[in-house]
Coordinates of C-alpha atoms and ligand atoms in Angstrom, one line a residue:
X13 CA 55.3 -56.3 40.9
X14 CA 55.4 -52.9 38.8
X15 CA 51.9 -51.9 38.9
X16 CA 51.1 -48.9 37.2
X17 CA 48.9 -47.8 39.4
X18 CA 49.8 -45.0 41.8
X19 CA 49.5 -46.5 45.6
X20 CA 47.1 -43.9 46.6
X21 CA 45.0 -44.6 43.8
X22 CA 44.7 -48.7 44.9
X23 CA 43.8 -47.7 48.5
X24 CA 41.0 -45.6 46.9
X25 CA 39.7 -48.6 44.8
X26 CA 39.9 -50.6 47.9
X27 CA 38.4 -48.1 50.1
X28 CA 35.8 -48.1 47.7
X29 CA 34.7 -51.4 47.8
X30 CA 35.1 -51.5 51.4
X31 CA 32.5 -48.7 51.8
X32 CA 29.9 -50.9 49.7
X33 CA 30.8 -53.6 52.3
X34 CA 29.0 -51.1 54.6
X35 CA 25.6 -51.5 53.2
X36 CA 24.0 -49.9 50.2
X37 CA 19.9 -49.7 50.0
X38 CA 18.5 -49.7 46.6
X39 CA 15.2 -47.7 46.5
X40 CA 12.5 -47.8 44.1
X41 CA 14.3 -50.2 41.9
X42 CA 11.8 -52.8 39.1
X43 CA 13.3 -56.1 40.7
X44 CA 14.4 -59.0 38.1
X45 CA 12.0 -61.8 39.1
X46 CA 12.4 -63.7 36.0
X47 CA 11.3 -64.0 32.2
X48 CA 8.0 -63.1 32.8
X49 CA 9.7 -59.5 35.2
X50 CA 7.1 -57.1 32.8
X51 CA 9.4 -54.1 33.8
X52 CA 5.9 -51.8 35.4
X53 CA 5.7 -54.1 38.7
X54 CA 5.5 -52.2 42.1
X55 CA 8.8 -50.7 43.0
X56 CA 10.9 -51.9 45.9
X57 CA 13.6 -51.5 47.9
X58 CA 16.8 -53.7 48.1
X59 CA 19.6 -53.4 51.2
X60 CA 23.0 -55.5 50.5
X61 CA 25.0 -56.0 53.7
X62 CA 28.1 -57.8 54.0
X63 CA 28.5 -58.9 50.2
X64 CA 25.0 -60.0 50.3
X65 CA 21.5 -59.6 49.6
X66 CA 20.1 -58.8 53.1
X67 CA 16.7 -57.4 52.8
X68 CA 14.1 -56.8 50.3
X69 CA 10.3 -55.1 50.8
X70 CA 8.3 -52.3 49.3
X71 CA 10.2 -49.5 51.6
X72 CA 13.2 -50.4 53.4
X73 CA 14.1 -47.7 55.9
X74 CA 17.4 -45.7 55.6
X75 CA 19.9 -46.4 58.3
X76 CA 22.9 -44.6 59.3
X77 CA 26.1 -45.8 57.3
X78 CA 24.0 -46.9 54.5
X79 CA 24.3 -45.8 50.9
X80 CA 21.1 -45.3 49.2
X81 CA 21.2 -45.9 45.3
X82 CA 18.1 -44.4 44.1
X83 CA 17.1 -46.7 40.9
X84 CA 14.0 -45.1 39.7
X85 CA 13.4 -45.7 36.4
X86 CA 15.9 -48.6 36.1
X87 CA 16.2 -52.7 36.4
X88 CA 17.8 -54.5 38.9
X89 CA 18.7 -57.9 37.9
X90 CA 21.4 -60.4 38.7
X91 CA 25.2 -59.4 37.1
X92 CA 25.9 -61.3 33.7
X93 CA 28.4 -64.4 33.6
X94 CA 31.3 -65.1 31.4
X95 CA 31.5 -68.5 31.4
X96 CA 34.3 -68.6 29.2
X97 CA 36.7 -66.6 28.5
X98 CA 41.0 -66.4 27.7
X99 CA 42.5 -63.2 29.0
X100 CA 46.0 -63.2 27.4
X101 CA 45.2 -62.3 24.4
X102 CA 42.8 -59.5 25.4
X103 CA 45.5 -56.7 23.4
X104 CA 44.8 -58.6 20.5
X105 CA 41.4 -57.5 19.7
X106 CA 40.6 -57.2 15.8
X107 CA 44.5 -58.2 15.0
X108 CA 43.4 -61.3 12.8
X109 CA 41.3 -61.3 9.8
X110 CA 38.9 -64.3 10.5
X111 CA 40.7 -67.4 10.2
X112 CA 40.0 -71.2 10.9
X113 CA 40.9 -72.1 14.4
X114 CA 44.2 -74.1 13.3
X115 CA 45.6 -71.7 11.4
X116 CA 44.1 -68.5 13.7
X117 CA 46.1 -70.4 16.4
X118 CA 49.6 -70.0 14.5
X119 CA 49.2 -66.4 14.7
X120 CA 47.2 -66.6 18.2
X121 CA 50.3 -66.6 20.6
X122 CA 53.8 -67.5 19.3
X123 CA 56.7 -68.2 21.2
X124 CA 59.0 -65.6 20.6
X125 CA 61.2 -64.7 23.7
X126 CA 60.3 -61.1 22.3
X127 CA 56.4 -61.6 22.6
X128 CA 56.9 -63.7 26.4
X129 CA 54.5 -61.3 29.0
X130 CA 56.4 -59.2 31.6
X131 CA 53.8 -59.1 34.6
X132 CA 53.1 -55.1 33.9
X133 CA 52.5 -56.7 30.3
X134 CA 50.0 -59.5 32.1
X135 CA 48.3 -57.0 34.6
X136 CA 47.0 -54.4 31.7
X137 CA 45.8 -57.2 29.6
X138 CA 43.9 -58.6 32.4
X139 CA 42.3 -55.2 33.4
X140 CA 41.7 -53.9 30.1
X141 CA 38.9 -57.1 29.2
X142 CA 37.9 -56.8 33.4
X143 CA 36.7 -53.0 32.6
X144 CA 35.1 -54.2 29.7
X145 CA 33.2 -56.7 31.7
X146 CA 32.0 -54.1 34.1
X147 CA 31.2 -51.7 32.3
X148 CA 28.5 -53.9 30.6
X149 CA 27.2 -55.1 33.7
X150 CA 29.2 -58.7 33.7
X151 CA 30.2 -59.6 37.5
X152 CA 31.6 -63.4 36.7
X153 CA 34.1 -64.5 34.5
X154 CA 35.6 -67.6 33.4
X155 CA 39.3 -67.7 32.5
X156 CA 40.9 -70.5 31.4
X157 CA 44.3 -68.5 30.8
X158 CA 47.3 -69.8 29.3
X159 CA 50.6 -68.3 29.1
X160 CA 53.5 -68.6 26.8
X161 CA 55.7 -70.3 27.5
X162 CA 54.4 -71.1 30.5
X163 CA 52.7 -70.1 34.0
X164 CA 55.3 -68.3 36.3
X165 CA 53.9 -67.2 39.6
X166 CA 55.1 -63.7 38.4
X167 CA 52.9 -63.8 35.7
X168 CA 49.5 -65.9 37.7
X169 CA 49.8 -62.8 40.5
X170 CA 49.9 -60.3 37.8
X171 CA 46.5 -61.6 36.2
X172 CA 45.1 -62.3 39.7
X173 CA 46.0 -58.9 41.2
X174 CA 44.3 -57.2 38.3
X175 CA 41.1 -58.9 38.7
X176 CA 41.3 -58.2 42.6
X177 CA 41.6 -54.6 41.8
X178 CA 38.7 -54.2 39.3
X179 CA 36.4 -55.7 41.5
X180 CA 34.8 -58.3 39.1
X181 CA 34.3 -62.2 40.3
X182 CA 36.9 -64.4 38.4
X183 CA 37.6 -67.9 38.4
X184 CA 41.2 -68.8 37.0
X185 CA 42.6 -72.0 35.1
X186 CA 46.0 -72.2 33.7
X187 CA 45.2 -73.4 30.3
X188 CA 48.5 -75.7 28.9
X189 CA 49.6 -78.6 26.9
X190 CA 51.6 -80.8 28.1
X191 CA 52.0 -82.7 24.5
X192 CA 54.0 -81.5 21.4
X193 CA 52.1 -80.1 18.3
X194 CA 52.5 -83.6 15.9
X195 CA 49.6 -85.4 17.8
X196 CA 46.8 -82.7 17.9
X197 CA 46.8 -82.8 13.9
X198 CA 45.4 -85.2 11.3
X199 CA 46.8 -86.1 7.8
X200 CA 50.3 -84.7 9.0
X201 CA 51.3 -87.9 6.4
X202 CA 50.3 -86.0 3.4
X203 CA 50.9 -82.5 4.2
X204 CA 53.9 -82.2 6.6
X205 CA 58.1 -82.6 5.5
X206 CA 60.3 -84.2 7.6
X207 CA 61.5 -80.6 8.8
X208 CA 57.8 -79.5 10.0
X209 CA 57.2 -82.7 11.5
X210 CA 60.3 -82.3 13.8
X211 CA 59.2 -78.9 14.2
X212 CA 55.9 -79.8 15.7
X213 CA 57.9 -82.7 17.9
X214 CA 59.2 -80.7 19.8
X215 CA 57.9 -81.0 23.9
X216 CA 56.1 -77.9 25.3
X217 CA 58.8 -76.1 27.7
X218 CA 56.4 -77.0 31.1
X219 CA 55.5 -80.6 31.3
X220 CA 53.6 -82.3 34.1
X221 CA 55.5 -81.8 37.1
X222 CA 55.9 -77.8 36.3
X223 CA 52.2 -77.1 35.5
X224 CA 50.9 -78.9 39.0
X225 CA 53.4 -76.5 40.6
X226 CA 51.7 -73.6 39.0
X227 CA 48.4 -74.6 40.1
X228 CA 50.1 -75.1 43.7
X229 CA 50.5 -71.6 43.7
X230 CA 47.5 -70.0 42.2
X231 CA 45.4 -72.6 44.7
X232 CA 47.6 -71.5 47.9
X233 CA 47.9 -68.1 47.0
X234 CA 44.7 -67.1 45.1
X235 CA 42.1 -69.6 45.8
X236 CA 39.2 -67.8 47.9
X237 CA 41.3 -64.5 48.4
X238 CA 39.0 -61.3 48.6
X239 CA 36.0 -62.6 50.2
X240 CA 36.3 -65.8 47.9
X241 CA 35.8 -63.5 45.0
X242 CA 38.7 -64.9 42.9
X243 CA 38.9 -68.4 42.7
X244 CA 41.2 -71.5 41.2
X245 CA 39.6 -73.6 38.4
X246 CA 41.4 -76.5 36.4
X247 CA 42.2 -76.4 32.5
X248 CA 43.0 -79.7 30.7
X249 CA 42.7 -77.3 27.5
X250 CA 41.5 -80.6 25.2
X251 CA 41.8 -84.0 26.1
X252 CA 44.1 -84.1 22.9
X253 CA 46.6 -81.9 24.8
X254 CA 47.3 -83.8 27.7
X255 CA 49.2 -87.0 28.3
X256 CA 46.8 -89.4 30.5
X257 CA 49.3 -88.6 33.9
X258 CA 48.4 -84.9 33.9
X259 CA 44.8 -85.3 32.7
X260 CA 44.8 -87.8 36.0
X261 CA 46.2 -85.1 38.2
X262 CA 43.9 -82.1 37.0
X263 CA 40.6 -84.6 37.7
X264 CA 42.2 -85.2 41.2
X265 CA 42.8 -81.4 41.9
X266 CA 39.2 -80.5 40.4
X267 CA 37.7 -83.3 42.8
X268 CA 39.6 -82.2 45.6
X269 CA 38.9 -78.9 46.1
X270 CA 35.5 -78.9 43.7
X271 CA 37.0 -76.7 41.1
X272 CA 35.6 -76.6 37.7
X273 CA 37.7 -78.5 34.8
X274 CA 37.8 -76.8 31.8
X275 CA 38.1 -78.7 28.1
X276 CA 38.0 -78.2 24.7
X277 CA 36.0 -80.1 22.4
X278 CA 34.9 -80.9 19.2
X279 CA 34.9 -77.2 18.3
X280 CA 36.3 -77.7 14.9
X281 CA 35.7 -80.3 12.0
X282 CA 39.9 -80.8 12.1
X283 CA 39.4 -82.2 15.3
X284 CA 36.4 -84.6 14.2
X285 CA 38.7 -86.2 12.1
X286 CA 41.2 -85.6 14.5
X287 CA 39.1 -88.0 16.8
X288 CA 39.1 -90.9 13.9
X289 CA 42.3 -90.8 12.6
X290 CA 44.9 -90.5 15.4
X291 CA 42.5 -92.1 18.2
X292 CA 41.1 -95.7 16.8
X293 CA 38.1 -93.8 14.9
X294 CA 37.2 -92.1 19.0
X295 CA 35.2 -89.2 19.2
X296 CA 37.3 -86.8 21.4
X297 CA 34.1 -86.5 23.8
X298 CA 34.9 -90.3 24.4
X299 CA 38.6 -89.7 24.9
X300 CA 37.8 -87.1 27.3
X301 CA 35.7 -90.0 29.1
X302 CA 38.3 -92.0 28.7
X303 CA 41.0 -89.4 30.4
X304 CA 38.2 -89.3 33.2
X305 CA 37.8 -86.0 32.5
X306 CA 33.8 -85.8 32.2
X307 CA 32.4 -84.7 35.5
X308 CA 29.1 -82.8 36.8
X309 CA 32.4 -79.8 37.4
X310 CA 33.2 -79.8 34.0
X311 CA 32.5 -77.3 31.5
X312 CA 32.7 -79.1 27.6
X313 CA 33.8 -75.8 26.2
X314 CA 32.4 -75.4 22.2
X315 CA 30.9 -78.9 21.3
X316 CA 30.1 -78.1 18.0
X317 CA 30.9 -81.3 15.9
X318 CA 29.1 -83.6 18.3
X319 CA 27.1 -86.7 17.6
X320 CA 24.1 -88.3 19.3
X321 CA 26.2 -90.8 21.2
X322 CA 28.6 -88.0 22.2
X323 CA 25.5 -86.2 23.5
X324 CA 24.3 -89.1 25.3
X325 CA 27.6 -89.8 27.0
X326 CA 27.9 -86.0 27.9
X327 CA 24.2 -85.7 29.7
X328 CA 25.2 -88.9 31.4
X329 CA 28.2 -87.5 32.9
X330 CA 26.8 -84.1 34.0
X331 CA 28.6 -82.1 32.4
X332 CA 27.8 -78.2 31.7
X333 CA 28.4 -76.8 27.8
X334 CA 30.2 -73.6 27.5
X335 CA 28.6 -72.2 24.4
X336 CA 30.1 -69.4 22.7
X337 CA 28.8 -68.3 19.3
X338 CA 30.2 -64.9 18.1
X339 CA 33.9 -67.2 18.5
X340 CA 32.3 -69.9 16.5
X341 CA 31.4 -67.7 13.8
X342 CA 34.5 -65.5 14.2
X343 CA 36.7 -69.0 13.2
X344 CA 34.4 -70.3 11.1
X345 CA 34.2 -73.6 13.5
X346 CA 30.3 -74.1 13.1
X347 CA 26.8 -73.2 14.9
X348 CA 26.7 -75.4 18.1
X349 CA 22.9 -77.8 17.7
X350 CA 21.5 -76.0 21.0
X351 CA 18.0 -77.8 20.7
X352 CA 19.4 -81.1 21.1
X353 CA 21.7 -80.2 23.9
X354 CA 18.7 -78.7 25.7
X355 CA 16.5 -81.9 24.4
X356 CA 19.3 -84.1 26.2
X357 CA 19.1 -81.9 29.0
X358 CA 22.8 -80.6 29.0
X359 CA 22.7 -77.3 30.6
X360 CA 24.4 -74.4 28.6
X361 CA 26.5 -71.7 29.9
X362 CA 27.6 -68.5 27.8
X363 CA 31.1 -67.0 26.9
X364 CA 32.6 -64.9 24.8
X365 CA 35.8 -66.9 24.5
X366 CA 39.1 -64.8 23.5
X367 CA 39.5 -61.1 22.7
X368 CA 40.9 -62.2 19.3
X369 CA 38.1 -64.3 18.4
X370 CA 34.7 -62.3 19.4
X371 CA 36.9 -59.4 19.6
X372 CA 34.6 -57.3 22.1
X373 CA 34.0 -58.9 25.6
X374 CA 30.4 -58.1 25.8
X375 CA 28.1 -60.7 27.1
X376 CA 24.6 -58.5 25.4
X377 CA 26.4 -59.3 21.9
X378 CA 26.3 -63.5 23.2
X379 CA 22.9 -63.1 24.3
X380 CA 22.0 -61.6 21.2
X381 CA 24.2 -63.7 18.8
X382 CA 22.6 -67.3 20.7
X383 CA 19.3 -65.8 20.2
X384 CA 19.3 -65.3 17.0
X385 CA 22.0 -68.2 15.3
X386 CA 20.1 -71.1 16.4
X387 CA 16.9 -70.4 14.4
X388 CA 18.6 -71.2 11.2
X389 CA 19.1 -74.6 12.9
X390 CA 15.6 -76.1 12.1
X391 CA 12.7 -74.4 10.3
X392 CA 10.2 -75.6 13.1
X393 CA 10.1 -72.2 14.9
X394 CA 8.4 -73.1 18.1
X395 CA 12.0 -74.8 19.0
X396 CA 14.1 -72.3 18.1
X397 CA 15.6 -70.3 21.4
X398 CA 13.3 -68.2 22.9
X399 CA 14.8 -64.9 25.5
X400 CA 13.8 -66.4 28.6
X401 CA 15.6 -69.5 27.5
X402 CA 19.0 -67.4 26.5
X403 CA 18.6 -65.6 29.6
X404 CA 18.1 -69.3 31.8
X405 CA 21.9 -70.1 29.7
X406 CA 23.1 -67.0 31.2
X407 CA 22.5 -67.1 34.7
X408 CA 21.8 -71.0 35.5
X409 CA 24.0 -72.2 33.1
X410 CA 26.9 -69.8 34.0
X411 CA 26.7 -70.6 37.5
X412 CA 26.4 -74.2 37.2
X413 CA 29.4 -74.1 35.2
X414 CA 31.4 -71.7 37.9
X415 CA 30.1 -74.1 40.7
X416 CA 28.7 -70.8 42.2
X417 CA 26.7 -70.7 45.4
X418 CA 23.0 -71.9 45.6
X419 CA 21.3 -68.7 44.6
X420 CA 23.8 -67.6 43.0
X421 CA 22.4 -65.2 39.9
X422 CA 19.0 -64.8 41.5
X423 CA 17.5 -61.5 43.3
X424 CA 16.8 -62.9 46.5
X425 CA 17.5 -62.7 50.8
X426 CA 20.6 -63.9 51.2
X427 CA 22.4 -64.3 47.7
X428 CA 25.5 -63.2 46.8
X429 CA 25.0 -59.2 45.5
X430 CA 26.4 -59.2 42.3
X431 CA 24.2 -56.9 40.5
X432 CA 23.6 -54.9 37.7
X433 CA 21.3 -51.7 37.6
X434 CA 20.2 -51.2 34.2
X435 CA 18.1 -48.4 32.8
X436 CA 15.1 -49.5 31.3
X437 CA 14.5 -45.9 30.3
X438 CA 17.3 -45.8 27.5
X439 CA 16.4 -46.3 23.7
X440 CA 17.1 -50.0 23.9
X441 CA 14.4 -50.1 26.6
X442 CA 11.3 -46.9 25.2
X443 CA 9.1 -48.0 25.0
X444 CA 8.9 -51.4 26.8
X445 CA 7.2 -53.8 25.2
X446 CA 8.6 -57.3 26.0
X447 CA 11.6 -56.9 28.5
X448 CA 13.2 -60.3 28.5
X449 CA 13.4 -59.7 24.5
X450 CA 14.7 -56.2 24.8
X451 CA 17.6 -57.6 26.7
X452 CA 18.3 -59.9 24.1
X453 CA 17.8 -58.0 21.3
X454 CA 18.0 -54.3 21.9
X455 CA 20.4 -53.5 24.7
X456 CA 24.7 -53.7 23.9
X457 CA 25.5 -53.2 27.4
X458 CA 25.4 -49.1 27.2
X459 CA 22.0 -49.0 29.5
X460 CA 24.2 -50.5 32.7
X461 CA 24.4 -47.8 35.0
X462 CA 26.0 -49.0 38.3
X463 CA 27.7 -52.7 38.9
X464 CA 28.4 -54.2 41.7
X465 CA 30.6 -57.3 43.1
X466 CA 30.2 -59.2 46.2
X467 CA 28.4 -56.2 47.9
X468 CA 30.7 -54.0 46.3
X469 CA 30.2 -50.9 43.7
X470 CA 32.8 -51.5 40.8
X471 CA 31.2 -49.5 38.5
X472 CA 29.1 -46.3 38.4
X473 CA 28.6 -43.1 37.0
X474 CA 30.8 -44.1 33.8
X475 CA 34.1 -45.6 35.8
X476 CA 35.4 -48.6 37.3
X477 CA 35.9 -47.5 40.4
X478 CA 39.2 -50.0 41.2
X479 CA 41.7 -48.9 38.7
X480 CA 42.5 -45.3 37.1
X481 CA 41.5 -46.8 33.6
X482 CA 42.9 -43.8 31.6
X483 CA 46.1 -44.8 32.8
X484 CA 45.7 -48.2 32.5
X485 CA 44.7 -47.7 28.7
X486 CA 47.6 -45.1 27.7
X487 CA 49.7 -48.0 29.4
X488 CA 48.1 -50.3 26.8
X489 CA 49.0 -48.6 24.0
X490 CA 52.2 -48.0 24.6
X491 CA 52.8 -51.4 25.0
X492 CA 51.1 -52.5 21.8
X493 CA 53.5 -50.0 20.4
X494 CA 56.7 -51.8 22.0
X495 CA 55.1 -55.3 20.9
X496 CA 54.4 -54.5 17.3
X497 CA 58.1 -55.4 15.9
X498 CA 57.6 -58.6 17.5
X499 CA 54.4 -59.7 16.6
X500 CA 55.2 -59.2 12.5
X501 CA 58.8 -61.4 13.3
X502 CA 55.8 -63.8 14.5
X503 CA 53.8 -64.1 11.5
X504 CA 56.7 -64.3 9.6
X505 CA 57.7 -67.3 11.4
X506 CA 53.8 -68.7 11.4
X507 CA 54.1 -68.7 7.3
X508 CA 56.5 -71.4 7.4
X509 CA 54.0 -73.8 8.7
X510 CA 51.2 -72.5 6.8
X511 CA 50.8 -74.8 3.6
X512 CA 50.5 -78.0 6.6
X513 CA 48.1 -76.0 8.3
X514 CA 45.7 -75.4 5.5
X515 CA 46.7 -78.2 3.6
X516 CA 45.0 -80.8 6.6
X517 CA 42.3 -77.9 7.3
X518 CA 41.5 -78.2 3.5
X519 CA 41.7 -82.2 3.4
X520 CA 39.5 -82.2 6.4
X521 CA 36.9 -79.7 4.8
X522 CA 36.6 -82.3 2.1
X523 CA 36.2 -85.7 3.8
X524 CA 32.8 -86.1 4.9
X525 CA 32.2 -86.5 8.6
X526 CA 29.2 -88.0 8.7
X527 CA 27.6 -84.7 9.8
X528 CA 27.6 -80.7 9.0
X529 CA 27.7 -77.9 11.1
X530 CA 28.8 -75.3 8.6
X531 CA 25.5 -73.3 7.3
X532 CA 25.3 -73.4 3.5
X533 CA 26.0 -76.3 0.8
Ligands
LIG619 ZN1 38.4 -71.3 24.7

């Protein structure tokens, strides 16, 4: 594969990391102990060995072959999780205006042989959203990636090898449809000619067959590689997406091997119709039951336009809620109820979703966007989300959804050291008055001062330690530059199937529902 690194430069990332694996003793560090962590408790000393949390205790002696990390004056707390995420579009940031999801998705990733990824083209992308990560102190991501027109192992190592060589923890689905266009759409009856209908009959180029042999290759090739820290997950995409035979294969795979299954639901009011016109008046939560594709390892991803019964069938099932407001808001899709997902005890995970829709990939903007959205929800204020709560979404919730580890995301003997050192000292942080609410609402992610991955440093002193990223970002803009021609022959093409688009968008704005998640009359 071209990488555009130089080889001596991705031996030095790797020696890197492999000196963390060494040991590293953190010294007079505040220790994240939970919501109630005031920020002025006695200092102590944390030693990672061997990817893990080995030791912790007022003062830990130096040993020889040991790095010591001084962290006076700063936080050490578990690393932040993406629980949801979509890497291929990550050049893409701020390209759309805001834009319902339907008709954002025209534009999203077209199939134009012009536009189809080269690896180099796969790799940056990848890296370019995994510096991002690190550098604001996220350890764990989520990527349900999908490629067009399809998943070649070319492309699957490309993404793979960038995440091995930033460092961060990433679980990877390949995110496809095995279904034409025609029945993922309500009223196509009144606002589709016989020329866009055939248009959106057309089959997806990988059916079936073809997508379980991707998945045989990232699962042989990538599943557990680097100390386990990259990992397979399975993507149905929607349940609207997939004929019953694949939906049946993904459930058996994510069974199997205990990977999560990622799906799509209910995020837009197009798809509540969707539900009751094209599926015997079904809400999709219940076709995704009916597909079998509601487990305790899968992660309902949105679950916006939701009804009691749906929320009923989803706590019985166990399933874990990706939530990921700044995307919501971005598409205008709706504010997620979060009280009564937490009132049926449905544990919630944070994400950030695509590059093109949050457009930063910067899990202190989440924090701070859940923290604050849901208290428009209902004016009885002792319910809305409190920090400790968003913070409980973020760790528990994330790695609930990742089927991480027990102990995973907590400081203690024996957990996995992914963790974040974060400078209570900085503006967001002087002077401290409530420091589960200063996360939340003060810091963007510029207080992180060292990250590290399974043991690892990936980040510190202002780089990411695994990739030269001033290369890597002069390569991205040079490829932006080589993509732009394409990308305006792609909205050109979108136009055509525009009126349909916002035609149905606009008919199903207007019917009523039976419920409202938009904010406003
Ligand atoms: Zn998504």
């Amino acid at each position: 594969m071209a990488l555009i690194l130089a080889p001596e430069q991705v031996k030095n990332g790797a020696r890197n990391r492999r000196r963390g694996m060494d040991g590293t003793l953190f010294t007079n560090a505040v220790l994240w102990s939970g919501a109630e962590t005031d920020g002025e408790g006695a200092r102590q000393s944390l030693l990672v060995t061997d990817g893990r949390i080995a030791a912790i205790g007022p003062e830990l002696p130096a040993q020889p072959g040991v790095r010591v990390i001084d962290a006076a004056g700063a936080l050490l707390l578990p690393g932040l999780v993406n629980a949801h995420f979509h890497s291929p579009v990550n050049h893409m940031k701020g390209r759309l205006p805001s834009l319902p999801l339907e008709i954002f998705m025209l534009y999203e990733s077209p199939n134009l042989e012009v536009l189809h990824p080269t690896p180099e083209e796969a790799y940056v992308r990848t890296a370019l959203a995994a510096i991002e990560m690190l550098r604001t102190g996220t350890t764990a991501v989520q990527d349900d990636a999908f490629f067009v027109p399809g998943p070649t192992p070319e492309i699957i190592d490309a993404v793979m090898q960038a995440y091995a060589d930033c460092g961060i923890r990433a679980r990877v689905a390949l995110d496809q449809s095995d279904l034409p266009e025609i029945g993922k759409l309500p009223f196509l009856d009144q606002h589709a000619s016989a020329e866009v209908r055939e248009a959106l009959s057309r089959l997806p180029h990988y059916r079936a067959d073809a997508l379980l042999d991707a998945y045989e290759h990232l699962v042989t090739r990538w599943h557990g590689a680097e100390n386990g820290r990259l990992q397979a997950a399975v993507s149905c995409s929607a349940p609207q997406r997939v004929s019953p035979g694949y939906a049946r294969a993904l459930r058996d795979l994510s069974d199997r091997l205990g990977l999560p299954l990622y799906v799509h639901i209910l995020e837009t009011r197009v798809q509540r119709h969707l539900g009751m016109e094209n599926f015997g008046g079904r809400s999709l939560v219940g076709l995704a039951d009916q597909l079998d594709l509601l487990s305790p390892l899968s992660n309902v991803i949105h679950a916006i336009w939701v009804d009691d019964a749906d929320l009923r069938l989803m706590a019985e099932r166990g399933v874990t809620v990706a939530h990921n407001p700044i995307s919501n808001l971005r598409l205008g899709s709706g504010v997620m109820s979060f009280r009564a997902l937490r009132d049926h005890d449905i544990p919630i995970a944070l994400g950030t979703d695509e590059a093109i829709a949050d457009d930063a990939v910067n899990m202190w903007a989440v924090m701070k966007m859940a923290g604050l959205i849901h208290n428009i929800g209902q004016p009885d204020y002792e319910r809305w989300p409190q920090a400790g709560e968003i913070l409980d979404c973020l760790w528990t919730g994330g790695h609930r959804a990742m089927a991480s580890e027990p102990g995973a995301g907590q400081i203690a003997v024996g957990a996995k050291a992914d963790l974040v050192l974060l400078d209570i000292e900085s503006l967001a942080f002087t002077p401290l008055n409530h420091l589960a609410r200063q996360m939340i609402y003060c810091e963007n992610g510029s207080s992180v001062r060292l990250t590290m991955v399974d043991g690892a440093v990936v980040f510190a002193e202002g780089r990411v330690l695994g990739v030269d990223e001033t290369a890597l970002l002069t390569k991205a803009r040079e490829l932006a530059r080589r993509q732009r021609p394409g990308l305006q022959e792609a909205e050109i093409a979108a136009e055509k199937l525009l009126p349909t688009y916002r035609g149905l968008y606009l008919e199903a704005a207007e019917r009523d529902v039976g419920m409202n998640r938009w904010v406003g009359r």
